[in-house]
Amino acid sequence: FIGVIAALILYIAITMLAFGLMSQANITELSNPSMAGIMAMITGTSGKVIISAGLIVSVLASYLSWIIYAAEVPNSAAKYGAFPNIFKQQNSNGTSIASLTLTSLTVQLCLVLILFTGKSYNTLVLVSTSMILVPYFLVAAYMVKVAFVKKLSVAIKLMGFGASIYGLWLVYAAGLNTLLLSVILYIPGIMLFMYSRKQFKLNENI
């Protein structure tokens, strides 16, 4: 809660600073990072250098955290039998080398595809965003199933129905082409999942 409030105050302060110095038209003409251009007006070149250096540190820190987070997902999935057992193994530092290798290679493959297909980074973001919509819908639908099986309250059932309808609408709004591409990209993950169930001898219904 404190972090959210602090971030909100910081964003408001930055916005007020920007509009206190420049008009909206001038702000839109600033090159990225726009805050560097604003600081250059206040402190000169030194302010621009400080903001640019801070941005580099921020991006590198975010990149590191996302690498760790992405590598943690296959490792955690392997502990529950959703990924092959090799992703559960860790080295002396507690890092899953297989997970880290898989996620790193996947990222590099996506970057190479952008280079050779001529598509922009925004296209990749659109596809990845669309891919998460199907799990959103399935989670909501599973909530409805659990609500009826365990005979939960009407409020829980209504929440599940509402979330399911909204999730289905999001999938429809994403577009058929994007949805079909998402299904194709799901295939390797489904194959890994089925292999994992066979490896861990999990025969219960999905």
Coordinates of C-alpha atoms in Angstrom, one line a residue:
F1 CA 0.0 0.0 0.0
I2 CA 2.8 2.4 0.9
G3 CA 4.6 1.6 -2.3
V4 CA 1.5 2.3 -4.4
I5 CA 0.9 5.7 -2.7
A6 CA 4.6 6.6 -3.1
A7 CA 4.5 5.7 -6.8
L8 CA 1.3 7.7 -7.2
I9 CA 2.7 10.8 -5.6
L10 CA 5.9 10.5 -7.7
Y11 CA 3.9 10.2 -10.9
I12 CA 1.7 13.2 -10.0
A13 CA 4.8 15.3 -9.1
I14 CA 6.5 14.4 -12.4
T15 CA 3.3 15.3 -14.4
M16 CA 2.9 18.6 -12.6
L17 CA 6.6 19.4 -13.1
A18 CA 6.3 18.7 -16.9
F19 CA 3.1 20.8 -17.4
G20 CA 4.5 23.6 -15.2
L21 CA 7.5 24.0 -17.5
M22 CA 6.2 23.2 -21.0
S23 CA 3.0 23.1 -23.0
Q24 CA 1.4 19.9 -24.0
A25 CA 2.4 20.4 -27.6
N26 CA 6.1 20.8 -26.7
I27 CA 6.0 17.8 -24.4
T28 CA 4.8 15.6 -27.2
E29 CA 7.7 16.6 -29.3
L30 CA 10.3 15.5 -26.7
S31 CA 12.3 12.4 -27.6
N32 CA 12.6 9.5 -25.2
P33 CA 13.2 9.7 -22.4
S34 CA 11.1 12.8 -22.2
M35 CA 12.0 13.4 -18.6
A36 CA 15.6 14.0 -19.7
G37 CA 14.5 16.8 -21.9
I38 CA 12.5 18.4 -19.1
M39 CA 15.4 18.1 -16.6
A40 CA 17.7 19.7 -19.3
M41 CA 15.5 22.8 -19.1
I42 CA 16.0 23.0 -15.3
T43 CA 19.6 22.0 -14.7
G44 CA 21.1 21.9 -18.2
T45 CA 23.1 19.0 -19.6
S46 CA 23.8 17.5 -16.2
G47 CA 20.1 16.8 -15.5
K48 CA 19.7 15.1 -18.8
V49 CA 22.8 12.8 -18.1
I50 CA 21.4 11.9 -14.7
I51 CA 18.0 11.0 -16.0
S52 CA 19.5 8.9 -18.8
A53 CA 21.9 7.1 -16.5
G54 CA 19.0 6.4 -14.1
L55 CA 16.9 5.0 -17.0
I56 CA 19.7 2.7 -18.0
V57 CA 20.0 1.4 -14.4
S58 CA 16.2 1.0 -14.2
V59 CA 16.0 -0.9 -17.4
L60 CA 18.9 -3.3 -16.5
A61 CA 17.3 -3.9 -13.1
S62 CA 13.9 -4.6 -14.7
Y63 CA 15.6 -6.9 -17.2
L64 CA 17.3 -8.9 -14.5
S65 CA 14.1 -9.2 -12.4
W66 CA 12.1 -10.4 -15.4
I67 CA 14.7 -13.0 -16.4
I68 CA 14.6 -14.3 -12.8
Y69 CA 10.8 -14.3 -12.8
A70 CA 10.5 -16.0 -16.2
A71 CA 13.0 -18.7 -15.1
E72 CA 11.0 -19.3 -11.9
V73 CA 7.7 -20.1 -13.8
P74 CA 8.9 -23.4 -15.4
N75 CA 10.7 -24.3 -12.2
S76 CA 7.5 -23.8 -10.1
A77 CA 5.4 -25.6 -12.7
A78 CA 7.7 -28.6 -12.6
K79 CA 7.2 -28.9 -8.8
Y80 CA 3.5 -29.4 -9.5
G81 CA 4.0 -31.8 -12.4
A82 CA 3.0 -29.4 -15.1
F83 CA 6.5 -29.2 -16.6
P84 CA 9.1 -32.0 -17.1
N85 CA 11.2 -33.0 -14.1
I86 CA 14.4 -31.5 -15.6
F87 CA 13.1 -28.0 -14.9
K88 CA 12.8 -28.8 -11.2
Q89 CA 16.6 -29.4 -10.8
Q90 CA 18.7 -26.6 -9.4
N91 CA 22.4 -25.9 -9.2
S92 CA 24.4 -25.1 -6.1
N93 CA 23.1 -21.5 -6.2
G94 CA 19.5 -22.6 -6.3
T95 CA 19.0 -21.6 -10.0
S96 CA 17.2 -23.9 -12.4
I97 CA 19.6 -23.9 -15.4
A98 CA 17.1 -25.7 -17.6
S99 CA 14.4 -23.0 -16.9
L100 CA 16.8 -20.2 -17.4
T101 CA 18.1 -21.7 -20.7
L102 CA 14.6 -22.2 -22.0
T103 CA 13.3 -18.8 -21.2
S104 CA 16.5 -17.1 -22.5
L105 CA 16.3 -19.0 -25.8
T106 CA 12.6 -18.2 -26.2
V107 CA 13.3 -14.5 -25.7
Q108 CA 16.1 -14.6 -28.3
L109 CA 14.0 -16.5 -30.7
C110 CA 11.2 -13.9 -30.4
L111 CA 13.8 -11.1 -31.1
V112 CA 15.1 -12.9 -34.1
L113 CA 11.6 -13.4 -35.5
I114 CA 11.0 -9.7 -35.2
L115 CA 14.2 -9.0 -37.1
F116 CA 13.5 -11.4 -40.0
T117 CA 9.7 -11.0 -40.3
G118 CA 9.9 -7.2 -40.2
K119 CA 7.2 -7.0 -37.5
S120 CA 7.5 -4.4 -34.7
Y121 CA 7.9 -5.1 -31.0
N122 CA 4.3 -3.9 -30.6
T123 CA 3.2 -6.9 -32.6
L124 CA 4.9 -9.2 -30.2
V125 CA 3.3 -7.4 -27.3
L126 CA -0.1 -7.8 -29.0
V127 CA 0.3 -11.5 -29.5
S128 CA 1.6 -12.1 -25.9
T129 CA -1.3 -10.0 -24.5
S130 CA -3.8 -12.0 -26.6
M131 CA -2.3 -15.3 -25.4
I132 CA -3.0 -14.5 -21.7
L133 CA -6.7 -13.8 -22.5
V134 CA -7.5 -17.5 -23.0
P135 CA -6.2 -18.5 -19.5
Y136 CA -8.2 -15.6 -18.0
F137 CA -11.3 -17.1 -19.5
L138 CA -10.5 -20.6 -18.4
V139 CA -9.8 -19.5 -14.9
A140 CA -13.1 -17.8 -14.7
A141 CA -14.9 -20.8 -16.2
Y142 CA -13.2 -23.1 -13.7
M143 CA -14.5 -20.8 -10.9
V144 CA -18.0 -21.4 -12.1
K145 CA -17.4 -25.2 -12.1
V146 CA -16.0 -25.1 -8.5
A147 CA -18.8 -22.9 -7.4
F148 CA -21.4 -25.5 -8.5
V149 CA -19.5 -28.6 -7.4
K150 CA -18.9 -27.2 -3.9
K151 CA -22.3 -25.5 -3.8
L152 CA -20.9 -22.1 -3.0
S153 CA -23.0 -19.0 -2.6
V154 CA -24.9 -17.4 -5.4
A155 CA -22.6 -14.3 -5.2
I156 CA -19.6 -16.5 -6.1
K157 CA -21.5 -18.1 -9.0
L158 CA -22.5 -14.7 -10.3
M159 CA -18.9 -13.5 -10.1
G160 CA -17.8 -16.5 -12.0
F161 CA -20.4 -16.1 -14.7
G162 CA -19.6 -12.4 -15.0
A163 CA -15.9 -13.0 -15.3
S164 CA -16.5 -15.8 -17.8
I165 CA -18.6 -13.6 -20.0
Y166 CA -16.1 -10.8 -19.8
G167 CA -13.2 -13.1 -20.6
L168 CA -15.0 -14.6 -23.6
W169 CA -15.7 -11.1 -24.9
L170 CA -12.0 -10.2 -24.5
V171 CA -11.0 -13.3 -26.5
Y172 CA -13.5 -12.3 -29.2
A173 CA -12.4 -8.6 -29.2
A174 CA -8.7 -9.7 -29.7
G175 CA -9.6 -10.9 -33.2
L176 CA -9.6 -14.3 -34.9
N177 CA -6.2 -13.9 -36.5
T178 CA -4.4 -13.2 -33.2
L179 CA -6.4 -16.0 -31.5
L180 CA -5.3 -18.5 -34.1
L181 CA -1.7 -17.5 -33.8
S182 CA -2.0 -17.8 -30.0
V183 CA -3.3 -21.4 -30.4
I184 CA -0.3 -22.3 -32.6
L185 CA 2.0 -20.9 -30.0
Y186 CA 0.2 -22.9 -27.3
I187 CA 1.0 -26.2 -29.0
P188 CA 4.6 -26.6 -27.7
G189 CA 3.5 -25.8 -24.2
I190 CA 0.6 -28.3 -24.5
M191 CA 3.1 -31.0 -25.7
L192 CA 5.3 -30.3 -22.7
F193 CA 2.4 -30.5 -20.3
M194 CA 1.2 -33.8 -21.7
Y195 CA 4.7 -35.2 -21.5
S196 CA 5.0 -34.0 -17.9
R197 CA 1.8 -35.7 -16.9
K198 CA 3.0 -38.9 -18.4
Q199 CA 6.4 -38.5 -16.7
F200 CA 4.9 -37.9 -13.3
K201 CA 2.2 -40.5 -14.0
L202 CA -0.7 -38.0 -13.4
N203 CA -3.8 -39.6 -14.7
E204 CA -6.5 -37.4 -13.1
N205 CA -8.9 -35.5 -15.4
I206 CA -7.8 -32.0 -16.5

